[in-house]
Amino acid sequence: MTGPPTDLAASLGELLLVGVPGTSMTPEVEARLRAIGPSGVIFFAPNFPDAGRAARYAREVHGLLGTPALPALVAADEEGGMVSQLSGFWEVPPSARGVASSGGPPLVKDLATRTARRLLALGVNLDFAPVVDIHSNPGNPVIGVRSFGTAPSQVTACGRAAIEGFLAAGIIPVAKHFPGHGDTSLDSHVDLPRLPLTLEQLALRELRPFEGAIQAGVPVIMTAHLLVPALDADPARTATLSPSIVTGLLRQRLRFAGVVITDALEMAGATRLGSHGEVAVRAIEAGVDLLLYSKLEPGPEEALEALRAALASGRLAPERVEVSLTRIRALRAGSAARPPEFTLALEREARDLIPGAELERIAEGAARVLKQGAGGIPLRSPIDVLEVNRPDTRAAMADLLRAHGATAHEHGPSMETWPRRIEGSALLTVAARGSVSAEQEATARAWLRRFPETVTVASLNPHVTDAWPEVRTLLATFDNTPASRRALAKRLAG
């Protein structure tokens, strides 16, 4: 049997998008990238300590992996809110849910355009956004406020708006996570979720935002590492590895002609089903075009070795590989912008595209009172504050309240140190993507029982206190960015 063309085997690296270590192109990183020959890289926050080094690293990748005719794909996961690679040096918009709650599709489109211009200034030309999963399951530990909302119509409209905004600015958007990760109770980063929906439920809800994204011209769709029994009954085939989902549903039924990329293949939802090499081959067999790895090793090397073996043995047909290479090259040639020269003026312009004061106004508009009890807003000084699960990177709410002229006292989890009674107002903030720990819940509910007039703020998951009957007044902010916390303090302090 005649083997595959030599040039085809040499091009297999183009089926990969890989993560890189560090903050600059070292000789070791350059050697590994040359050996793999990927279509591009994905950058994360540790790669981007500041705008200047981010821009330099991105341009080094462009110079190494791209040409004027075939630019490299330089990607980032920039959703805003809790999923941001830029928030270490620039203030970023709130979560998708916060933006949708504040201004709907027009604001979503506007901020997508401005975010895209920021990314392009840094040298990033592909953004793994928008999330078009529907937040169907209140207990979902991974999607939550990354989704535009709980209604298919809202998510569809906002998803289309985001795609239009990205495309208008010249960046490649990626709709994710097909066929929908919103109604799961597990996180595919650490487990293998199952989407327990019927075909009718999928058609009426989960698939609608993806249909809207395709109609809006989205060039790339990301698959999810989850089992969907209604579409593929094999318990060893996630959506990423399923021909009936990738080829049958996405390609043939929904008529998506763009590039299909996997979610990161180091995630537990992928690694539980086989070695890096076997999973890579099965994903390409299913109809995927690009394999995403968040690290340079060992995944990419094992994947390439397995792909070469599968091509040589005939398991992978040359025609199958050529179709994916053609799609990827068309995306790069037609949509992957090369960065302009990075100057201090360009950095200032990119930073100032989304001012902090405007983000505070957006956050103010996003907040919603979900329950109104005895606790009134604005709060009355002195304000006694208990914060549950506040990240160390966020300023204390008591300090933010004091900045607005309020007298505020911060309390820890030890009940022995709490006041016997409240003279002014009591405030409880709860920050959790899914749920808090049992210990944190016990502390929060003890506070609420002692001070029933407490105003409770759910700063990320609006459903985190759903099972707590002690909550009487509940305010949801749908985000926990610095701007969102400043806006919250302003509103609470009056």
Short mmCIF file of C-alpha atoms in Angstrom, two decimals:
data_model
loop_
_atom_site.label_atom_id
_atom_site.label_comp_id
_atom_site.label_asym_id
_atom_site.label_seq_id
_atom_site.Cartn_x
_atom_site.Cartn_y
_atom_site.Cartn_z
CA MET A 1 0.00 0.00 0.00
CA THR A 2 1.33 3.44 -0.91
CA GLY A 3 1.84 5.68 2.11
CA PRO A 4 0.56 9.24 2.42
CA PRO A 5 2.39 12.08 0.67
CA THR A 6 5.52 13.11 2.57
CA ASP A 7 4.49 16.78 2.60
CA LEU A 8 1.14 15.84 4.16
CA ALA A 9 2.83 13.98 7.01
CA ALA A 10 5.13 16.98 7.50
CA SER A 11 2.10 19.29 7.75
CA LEU A 12 0.35 17.46 10.58
CA GLY A 13 1.58 20.01 13.12
CA GLU A 14 -0.77 22.53 11.50
CA LEU A 15 -3.65 20.57 13.07
CA LEU A 16 -2.45 21.79 16.48
CA LEU A 17 -2.75 24.98 18.52
CA VAL A 18 -0.46 24.88 21.57
CA GLY A 19 0.23 26.73 24.80
CA VAL A 20 3.69 28.03 25.57
CA PRO A 21 5.53 28.67 28.85
CA GLY A 22 7.08 31.87 30.11
CA THR A 23 6.88 35.46 28.95
CA SER A 24 9.25 35.44 25.99
CA MET A 25 10.53 33.26 23.17
CA THR A 26 13.44 31.32 24.66
CA PRO A 27 15.66 29.08 22.49
CA GLU A 28 14.01 26.04 24.08
CA VAL A 29 10.47 27.24 23.26
CA GLU A 30 11.52 28.19 19.73
CA ALA A 31 13.04 24.75 19.15
CA ARG A 32 9.89 22.99 20.38
CA LEU A 33 7.63 25.16 18.21
CA ARG A 34 9.79 24.54 15.15
CA ALA A 35 9.67 20.80 15.80
CA ILE A 36 5.86 20.78 16.15
CA GLY A 37 5.04 23.34 13.45
CA PRO A 38 1.60 24.28 14.88
CA SER A 39 -0.81 26.73 13.26
CA GLY A 40 -0.41 28.95 16.29
CA VAL A 41 -0.40 29.28 20.06
CA ILE A 42 -2.75 30.10 22.90
CA PHE A 43 -1.62 32.57 25.55
CA PHE A 44 -2.76 32.64 29.19
CA ALA A 45 -2.43 35.21 31.96
CA PRO A 46 1.03 33.96 33.14
CA ASN A 47 2.34 34.68 29.63
CA PHE A 48 1.04 38.25 29.87
CA PRO A 49 2.48 39.98 32.97
CA ASP A 50 2.09 43.39 31.32
CA ALA A 51 1.06 44.82 27.99
CA GLY A 52 4.59 45.36 26.71
CA ARG A 53 5.79 41.81 27.30
CA ALA A 54 2.50 40.40 26.02
CA ALA A 55 2.90 42.34 22.77
CA ARG A 56 6.54 41.27 22.37
CA TYR A 57 5.80 37.58 22.95
CA ALA A 58 2.86 37.63 20.54
CA ARG A 59 4.99 39.25 17.85
CA GLU A 60 7.77 36.70 18.40
CA VAL A 61 5.22 33.94 17.74
CA HIS A 62 4.00 35.72 14.61
CA GLY A 63 7.57 35.97 13.34
CA LEU A 64 8.32 32.32 14.01
CA LEU A 65 5.11 30.57 12.92
CA GLY A 66 3.53 32.97 10.43
CA THR A 67 4.24 34.39 7.00
CA PRO A 68 2.66 37.38 5.22
CA ALA A 69 0.53 34.96 3.20
CA LEU A 70 -0.26 32.61 6.09
CA PRO A 71 -0.25 34.44 9.45
CA ALA A 72 -0.11 32.42 12.65
CA LEU A 73 -3.15 31.98 14.84
CA VAL A 74 -2.36 33.77 18.11
CA ALA A 75 -5.15 33.08 20.57
CA ALA A 76 -6.33 34.02 24.04
CA ASP A 77 -9.27 33.11 26.26
CA GLU A 78 -10.66 36.62 26.76
CA GLU A 79 -14.31 36.42 27.82
CA GLY A 80 -14.22 39.25 30.35
CA GLY A 81 -15.15 38.87 33.99
CA MET A 82 -13.61 35.84 35.68
CA VAL A 83 -12.07 34.51 32.45
CA SER A 84 -9.57 37.13 31.34
CA GLN A 85 -5.90 37.07 30.37
CA LEU A 86 -5.62 40.87 30.34
CA SER A 87 -7.04 41.75 33.75
CA GLY A 88 -3.60 41.69 35.36
CA PHE A 89 -2.70 44.98 33.63
CA TRP A 90 -5.93 46.42 32.17
CA GLU A 91 -9.44 46.62 33.57
CA VAL A 92 -11.77 44.41 31.54
CA PRO A 93 -15.55 44.23 31.03
CA PRO A 94 -17.66 42.19 33.43
CA SER A 95 -18.89 38.69 32.72
CA ALA A 96 -21.12 37.94 29.74
CA ARG A 97 -24.12 37.79 32.09
CA GLY A 98 -23.23 41.16 33.59
CA VAL A 99 -22.90 42.85 30.19
CA ALA A 100 -26.12 41.27 28.92
CA SER A 101 -27.96 42.28 32.08
CA SER A 102 -26.69 45.85 31.85
CA GLY A 103 -27.14 46.69 28.18
CA GLY A 104 -28.29 43.67 26.16
CA PRO A 105 -27.05 42.90 22.63
CA PRO A 106 -26.05 46.49 21.70
CA LEU A 107 -23.66 46.73 24.65
CA VAL A 108 -22.41 43.17 24.05
CA LYS A 109 -21.51 44.07 20.46
CA ASP A 110 -19.86 47.36 21.43
CA LEU A 111 -17.66 45.80 24.12
CA ALA A 112 -16.76 42.86 21.87
CA THR A 113 -15.54 45.32 19.25
CA ARG A 114 -13.44 47.25 21.76
CA THR A 115 -12.06 44.08 23.35
CA ALA A 116 -11.12 42.83 19.88
CA ARG A 117 -9.24 46.06 19.14
CA ARG A 118 -7.32 45.66 22.40
CA LEU A 119 -6.39 42.08 21.55
CA LEU A 120 -5.29 43.01 18.03
CA ALA A 121 -3.06 45.76 19.45
CA LEU A 122 -1.32 43.14 21.60
CA GLY A 123 -0.97 40.79 18.63
CA VAL A 124 -3.78 38.36 19.45
CA ASN A 125 -6.01 37.60 16.44
CA LEU A 126 -8.27 34.80 17.76
CA ASP A 127 -10.44 35.00 20.87
CA PHE A 128 -12.04 31.96 22.49
CA ALA A 129 -15.31 33.82 22.96
CA PRO A 130 -18.26 34.13 23.04
CA VAL A 131 -19.64 31.47 25.37
CA VAL A 132 -23.01 30.55 23.84
CA ASP A 133 -23.89 27.89 26.40
CA ILE A 134 -27.20 28.57 28.15
CA HIS A 135 -27.05 28.72 31.95
CA SER A 136 -29.77 26.07 32.20
CA ASN A 137 -28.55 24.42 35.41
CA PRO A 138 -28.33 26.72 38.48
CA GLY A 139 -25.74 24.38 40.01
CA ASN A 140 -23.43 24.37 37.00
CA PRO A 141 -19.89 24.79 38.43
CA VAL A 142 -18.13 25.98 35.27
CA ILE A 143 -20.47 28.06 33.04
CA GLY A 144 -22.61 30.27 35.29
CA VAL A 145 -22.21 33.98 34.56
CA ARG A 146 -19.89 33.20 31.65
CA SER A 147 -23.19 32.61 29.83
CA PHE A 148 -25.27 35.55 28.62
CA GLY A 149 -28.29 34.18 30.47
CA THR A 150 -30.84 31.47 31.10
CA ALA A 151 -33.12 31.99 28.08
CA PRO A 152 -32.25 30.64 24.60
CA SER A 153 -33.45 33.85 22.94
CA GLN A 154 -31.23 36.05 25.13
CA VAL A 155 -28.14 33.89 24.67
CA THR A 156 -28.73 33.63 20.92
CA ALA A 157 -29.16 37.38 20.46
CA CYS A 158 -26.16 38.28 22.62
CA GLY A 159 -24.00 35.57 21.05
CA ARG A 160 -24.74 36.90 17.58
CA ALA A 161 -24.01 40.44 18.75
CA ALA A 162 -20.64 39.42 20.19
CA ILE A 163 -19.67 37.62 16.98
CA GLU A 164 -20.66 40.63 14.89
CA GLY A 165 -18.58 42.89 17.15
CA PHE A 166 -15.49 40.69 16.96
CA LEU A 167 -15.74 40.29 13.19
CA ALA A 168 -16.26 44.02 12.67
CA ALA A 169 -12.95 44.69 14.42
CA GLY A 170 -11.12 41.97 12.49
CA ILE A 171 -10.60 39.30 15.12
CA ILE A 172 -11.58 35.62 14.88
CA PRO A 173 -14.34 34.71 17.38
CA VAL A 174 -14.94 31.16 18.61
CA ALA A 175 -18.40 30.03 19.71
CA LYS A 176 -18.23 27.49 22.53
CA HIS A 177 -18.84 24.80 23.91
CA PHE A 178 -20.75 22.72 21.31
CA PRO A 179 -23.35 21.24 21.69
CA GLY A 180 -23.84 23.08 25.01
CA HIS A 181 -22.22 22.85 28.45
CA GLY A 182 -24.84 24.85 30.37
CA ASP A 183 -27.03 22.05 31.72
CA THR A 184 -24.28 19.96 33.29
CA SER A 185 -23.51 19.53 36.98
CA LEU A 186 -19.82 18.69 36.49
CA ASP A 187 -16.83 20.65 35.17
CA SER A 188 -15.10 19.02 32.20
CA HIS A 189 -11.76 20.44 33.39
CA VAL A 190 -11.80 17.96 36.27
CA ASP A 191 -14.46 15.38 35.37
CA LEU A 192 -16.49 13.91 32.51
CA PRO A 193 -19.90 15.61 32.45
CA ARG A 194 -23.06 14.20 30.94
CA LEU A 195 -25.73 16.26 29.17
CA PRO A 196 -28.96 14.41 30.04
CA LEU A 197 -31.29 16.00 27.49
CA THR A 198 -33.61 14.64 24.83
CA LEU A 199 -33.23 15.46 21.16
CA GLU A 200 -36.21 17.79 21.42
CA GLN A 201 -34.73 19.64 24.40
CA LEU A 202 -31.42 20.03 22.60
CA ALA A 203 -33.11 21.39 19.49
CA LEU A 204 -35.33 23.83 21.39
CA ARG A 205 -32.67 25.11 23.76
CA GLU A 206 -28.96 24.16 23.66
CA LEU A 207 -28.52 24.19 19.88
CA ARG A 208 -30.30 27.47 19.16
CA PRO A 209 -27.42 29.79 20.09
CA PHE A 210 -25.06 27.75 17.92
CA GLU A 211 -27.49 28.00 15.01
CA GLY A 212 -27.54 31.77 15.55
CA ALA A 213 -23.74 31.87 15.69
CA ILE A 214 -23.47 30.00 12.40
CA GLN A 215 -25.98 32.37 10.80
CA ALA A 216 -23.90 35.30 12.08
CA GLY A 217 -20.86 33.90 10.27
CA VAL A 218 -18.81 32.57 13.19
CA PRO A 219 -15.64 31.09 11.63
CA VAL A 220 -14.69 28.71 14.49
CA ILE A 221 -16.69 26.52 16.89
CA MET A 222 -15.22 24.74 19.93
CA THR A 223 -16.43 21.30 20.99
CA ALA A 224 -17.11 20.27 24.58
CA HIS A 225 -15.72 17.28 26.46
CA LEU A 226 -19.06 15.90 27.60
CA LEU A 227 -21.25 12.90 26.93
CA VAL A 228 -24.52 13.51 25.09
CA PRO A 229 -26.43 10.18 25.09
CA ALA A 230 -29.28 11.55 22.94
CA LEU A 231 -26.78 12.20 20.14
CA ASP A 232 -24.25 9.42 20.74
CA ALA A 233 -24.97 6.52 23.08
CA ASP A 234 -21.34 5.34 23.27
CA PRO A 235 -20.01 6.16 26.80
CA ALA A 236 -16.49 6.40 25.36
CA ARG A 237 -17.38 9.16 22.89
CA THR A 238 -17.64 12.73 24.11
CA ALA A 239 -18.87 15.43 21.73
CA THR A 240 -15.24 16.09 20.77
CA LEU A 241 -14.75 12.45 19.71
CA SER A 242 -18.16 11.77 18.17
CA PRO A 243 -18.56 11.60 14.37
CA SER A 244 -22.34 11.82 14.79
CA ILE A 245 -22.02 15.08 16.75
CA VAL A 246 -19.14 16.80 14.93
CA THR A 247 -19.81 15.59 11.40
CA GLY A 248 -23.44 14.47 11.49
CA LEU A 249 -24.92 17.28 13.58
CA LEU A 250 -22.57 20.25 13.30
CA ARG A 251 -21.37 19.79 9.74
CA GLN A 252 -24.29 18.15 7.97
CA ARG A 253 -27.41 19.18 9.87
CA LEU A 254 -26.36 22.67 11.01
CA ARG A 255 -24.23 23.19 7.88
CA PHE A 256 -21.22 24.66 9.61
CA ALA A 257 -18.39 24.98 7.09
CA GLY A 258 -15.78 26.66 9.29
CA VAL A 259 -13.04 25.34 11.56
CA VAL A 260 -13.92 23.02 14.45
CA ILE A 261 -11.50 23.13 17.39
CA THR A 262 -11.44 21.03 20.53
CA ASP A 263 -11.47 22.37 24.05
CA ALA A 264 -8.07 21.87 25.70
CA LEU A 265 -7.11 18.21 25.42
CA GLU A 266 -5.34 18.10 28.79
CA MET A 267 -8.74 18.45 30.51
CA ALA A 268 -10.01 15.44 32.43
CA GLY A 269 -13.02 15.20 30.12
CA ALA A 270 -10.56 14.22 27.37
CA THR A 271 -7.75 12.39 29.16
CA ARG A 272 -10.14 9.92 30.83
CA LEU A 273 -10.91 8.43 27.43
CA GLY A 274 -7.41 7.55 26.27
CA SER A 275 -3.84 8.67 25.74
CA HIS A 276 -3.07 12.04 24.17
CA GLY A 277 -2.23 10.27 20.93
CA GLU A 278 -5.38 8.14 20.75
CA VAL A 279 -7.66 11.05 21.65
CA ALA A 280 -6.03 13.22 18.98
CA VAL A 281 -6.60 10.62 16.26
CA ARG A 282 -10.19 9.99 17.35
CA ALA A 283 -10.94 13.73 17.33
CA ILE A 284 -9.67 14.10 13.76
CA GLU A 285 -11.61 10.98 12.76
CA ALA A 286 -14.76 12.57 14.24
CA GLY A 287 -14.35 15.62 12.00
CA VAL A 288 -12.44 18.06 14.20
CA ASP A 289 -9.91 20.30 12.44
CA LEU A 290 -7.77 21.85 15.20
CA LEU A 291 -6.51 20.16 18.36
CA LEU A 292 -6.00 22.52 21.30
CA TYR A 293 -3.28 21.93 23.90
CA SER A 294 -2.66 24.35 26.75
CA LYS A 295 0.95 23.15 27.17
CA LEU A 296 3.90 22.37 24.89
CA GLU A 297 4.38 18.90 26.31
CA PRO A 298 3.62 16.04 26.44
CA GLY A 299 0.30 16.34 24.55
CA PRO A 300 1.43 17.86 21.23
CA GLU A 301 4.38 15.49 20.78
CA GLU A 302 2.28 12.40 21.55
CA ALA A 303 -0.52 13.65 19.29
CA LEU A 304 1.82 14.19 16.35
CA GLU A 305 3.39 10.77 16.75
CA ALA A 306 -0.05 9.11 16.79
CA LEU A 307 -1.32 11.17 13.85
CA ARG A 308 1.72 10.23 11.75
CA ALA A 309 1.22 6.55 12.60
CA ALA A 310 -2.51 6.72 11.80
CA LEU A 311 -1.80 8.39 8.47
CA ALA A 312 0.90 5.86 7.57
CA SER A 313 -1.29 2.88 8.48
CA GLY A 314 -4.31 4.13 6.56
CA ARG A 315 -6.42 4.62 9.68
CA LEU A 316 -6.56 8.32 8.79
CA ALA A 317 -7.26 8.92 5.11
CA PRO A 318 -5.12 11.61 3.47
CA GLU A 319 -8.31 13.22 2.18
CA ARG A 320 -9.61 13.61 5.72
CA VAL A 321 -6.44 15.43 6.83
CA GLU A 322 -6.31 17.56 3.68
CA VAL A 323 -9.85 18.85 4.27
CA SER A 324 -8.90 20.09 7.74
CA LEU A 325 -5.64 21.61 6.56
CA THR A 326 -7.51 23.44 3.81
CA ARG A 327 -10.02 24.89 6.31
CA ILE A 328 -7.28 25.95 8.75
CA ARG A 329 -5.15 27.58 6.05
CA ALA A 330 -8.17 29.42 4.66
CA LEU A 331 -8.91 30.76 8.14
CA ARG A 332 -5.33 31.90 8.62
CA ALA A 333 -4.97 33.43 5.16
CA GLY A 334 -8.34 35.18 5.21
CA SER A 335 -8.85 36.20 8.83
CA ALA A 336 -5.69 35.99 10.94
CA ALA A 337 -4.44 39.58 11.19
CA ARG A 338 -0.76 40.37 11.65
CA PRO A 339 -0.10 42.91 14.41
CA PRO A 340 0.94 46.52 13.87
CA GLU A 341 4.05 47.94 15.49
CA PHE A 342 3.50 48.16 19.24
CA THR A 343 4.18 51.63 20.62
CA LEU A 344 3.44 53.43 23.87
CA ALA A 345 0.75 55.38 22.01
CA LEU A 346 -0.90 52.15 20.81
CA GLU A 347 -0.74 50.73 24.34
CA ARG A 348 -2.41 53.83 25.81
CA GLU A 349 -5.08 53.77 23.10
CA ALA A 350 -5.82 50.09 23.75
CA ARG A 351 -5.95 50.57 27.53
CA ASP A 352 -8.24 53.60 27.26
CA LEU A 353 -10.67 51.89 24.89
CA ILE A 354 -12.58 50.63 27.95
CA PRO A 355 -12.30 53.17 30.82
CA GLY A 356 -12.75 52.06 34.41
CA ALA A 357 -15.45 54.67 35.07
CA GLU A 358 -17.52 53.26 32.20
CA LEU A 359 -17.09 49.74 33.55
CA GLU A 360 -18.46 50.91 36.89
CA ARG A 361 -21.55 52.31 35.14
CA ILE A 362 -22.02 49.03 33.28
CA ALA A 363 -21.70 47.10 36.54
CA GLU A 364 -24.23 49.39 38.22
CA GLY A 365 -26.70 48.65 35.44
CA ALA A 366 -26.13 44.90 35.73
CA ALA A 367 -27.06 44.53 39.42
CA ARG A 368 -30.50 43.11 40.23
CA VAL A 369 -32.43 42.85 43.51
CA LEU A 370 -33.70 39.26 43.47
CA LYS A 371 -35.26 39.30 46.96
CA GLN A 372 -36.38 42.27 49.02
CA GLY A 373 -36.65 41.75 52.77
CA ALA A 374 -35.96 43.86 55.82
CA GLY A 375 -32.50 44.90 54.64
CA GLY A 376 -32.60 48.19 52.76
CA ILE A 377 -30.31 49.61 50.08
CA PRO A 378 -28.43 51.91 50.51
CA LEU A 379 -27.07 50.60 53.80
CA ARG A 380 -26.96 52.61 57.02
CA SER A 381 -23.65 53.28 58.77
CA PRO A 382 -22.04 51.67 60.61
CA ILE A 383 -21.94 48.68 58.26
CA ASP A 384 -20.82 45.28 59.56
CA VAL A 385 -19.42 43.17 56.72
CA LEU A 386 -18.75 39.45 56.36
CA GLU A 387 -17.22 38.32 53.06
CA VAL A 388 -17.31 34.66 52.06
CA ASN A 389 -14.79 33.41 49.50
CA ARG A 390 -13.43 36.84 48.57
CA PRO A 391 -10.28 36.38 46.42
CA ASP A 392 -7.09 37.87 47.83
CA THR A 393 -6.77 39.92 44.65
CA ARG A 394 -9.95 41.88 45.42
CA ALA A 395 -10.06 44.93 47.70
CA ALA A 396 -12.08 44.37 50.87
CA MET A 397 -15.66 45.61 50.64
CA ALA A 398 -15.26 47.40 53.98
CA ASP A 399 -12.41 49.45 52.47
CA LEU A 400 -14.46 50.22 49.36
CA LEU A 401 -17.40 51.33 51.49
CA ARG A 402 -15.14 53.59 53.55
CA ALA A 403 -13.95 55.20 50.31
CA HIS A 404 -17.55 56.36 49.85
CA GLY A 405 -17.73 57.86 53.33
CA ALA A 406 -19.38 54.95 55.16
CA THR A 407 -18.24 53.58 58.47
CA ALA A 408 -17.59 49.87 57.92
CA HIS A 409 -16.29 47.03 60.09
CA GLU A 410 -14.95 43.83 58.50
CA HIS A 411 -15.50 40.54 60.33
CA GLY A 412 -13.88 37.13 59.96
CA PRO A 413 -15.46 33.66 60.13
CA SER A 414 -15.10 33.30 63.90
CA MET A 415 -18.54 33.84 65.45
CA GLU A 416 -16.96 34.75 68.80
CA THR A 417 -15.73 38.02 67.27
CA TRP A 418 -19.06 39.04 65.77
CA PRO A 419 -21.07 41.83 67.41
CA ARG A 420 -24.06 40.87 69.56
CA ARG A 421 -26.30 43.21 67.60
CA ILE A 422 -26.10 45.45 64.57
CA GLU A 423 -26.37 49.21 65.09
CA GLY A 424 -26.63 50.13 61.42
CA SER A 425 -26.66 47.57 58.57
CA ALA A 426 -25.29 44.08 58.01
CA LEU A 427 -23.76 42.95 54.71
CA LEU A 428 -22.84 39.46 53.52
CA THR A 429 -21.02 38.93 50.21
CA VAL A 430 -20.73 35.46 48.67
CA ALA A 431 -18.40 34.89 45.71
CA ALA A 432 -18.65 31.44 44.12
CA ARG A 433 -18.84 30.14 40.56
CA GLY A 434 -20.84 27.10 41.69
CA SER A 435 -21.20 26.61 45.41
CA VAL A 436 -19.19 27.47 48.51
CA SER A 437 -17.70 24.88 50.87
CA ALA A 438 -19.83 23.34 53.60
CA GLU A 439 -17.83 25.27 56.20
CA GLN A 440 -18.32 28.57 54.36
CA GLU A 441 -22.04 27.91 53.98
CA ALA A 442 -22.37 27.17 57.69
CA THR A 443 -20.59 30.44 58.56
CA ALA A 444 -22.72 32.49 56.16
CA ARG A 445 -25.99 31.02 57.38
CA ALA A 446 -25.01 31.51 61.02
CA TRP A 447 -24.41 35.20 60.24
CA LEU A 448 -27.82 35.44 58.55
CA ARG A 449 -29.56 33.83 61.51
CA ARG A 450 -27.90 36.22 63.92
CA PHE A 451 -28.54 39.26 61.72
CA PRO A 452 -31.73 38.57 59.70
CA GLU A 453 -31.80 42.11 58.29
CA THR A 454 -28.57 41.37 56.36
CA VAL A 455 -28.31 42.41 52.73
CA THR A 456 -26.76 39.43 50.92
CA VAL A 457 -24.80 39.96 47.70
CA ALA A 458 -24.22 37.04 45.31
CA SER A 459 -21.35 38.45 43.29
CA LEU A 460 -20.91 35.59 40.83
CA ASN A 461 -23.46 32.77 40.84
CA PRO A 462 -26.88 34.34 41.52
CA HIS A 463 -28.13 30.92 42.64
CA VAL A 464 -25.47 30.24 45.27
CA THR A 465 -27.90 30.98 48.14
CA ASP A 466 -31.02 29.41 46.60
CA ALA A 467 -31.15 26.70 49.30
CA TRP A 468 -30.59 29.14 52.18
CA PRO A 469 -33.98 30.09 53.68
CA GLU A 470 -32.24 32.66 55.89
CA VAL A 471 -31.61 35.00 52.93
CA ARG A 472 -34.23 37.75 52.95
CA THR A 473 -32.65 40.50 50.85
CA LEU A 474 -30.56 39.35 47.89
CA LEU A 475 -28.66 41.44 45.37
CA ALA A 476 -26.98 39.78 42.36
CA THR A 477 -24.14 41.59 40.58
CA PHE A 478 -23.20 38.77 38.12
CA ASP A 479 -19.52 39.63 38.50
CA ASN A 480 -16.64 40.19 40.89
CA THR A 481 -14.23 42.37 38.90
CA PRO A 482 -12.68 45.39 40.65
CA ALA A 483 -15.03 47.70 38.73
CA SER A 484 -18.04 45.61 39.75
CA ARG A 485 -17.01 45.76 43.40
CA ARG A 486 -16.47 49.51 43.23
CA ALA A 487 -19.91 49.94 41.69
CA LEU A 488 -21.42 47.72 44.37
CA ALA A 489 -19.81 49.74 47.15
CA LYS A 490 -21.06 52.96 45.61
CA ARG A 491 -24.61 51.63 45.45
CA LEU A 492 -24.56 50.18 48.96
CA ALA A 493 -23.08 53.35 50.46
CA GLY A 494 -25.59 55.52 48.65
#
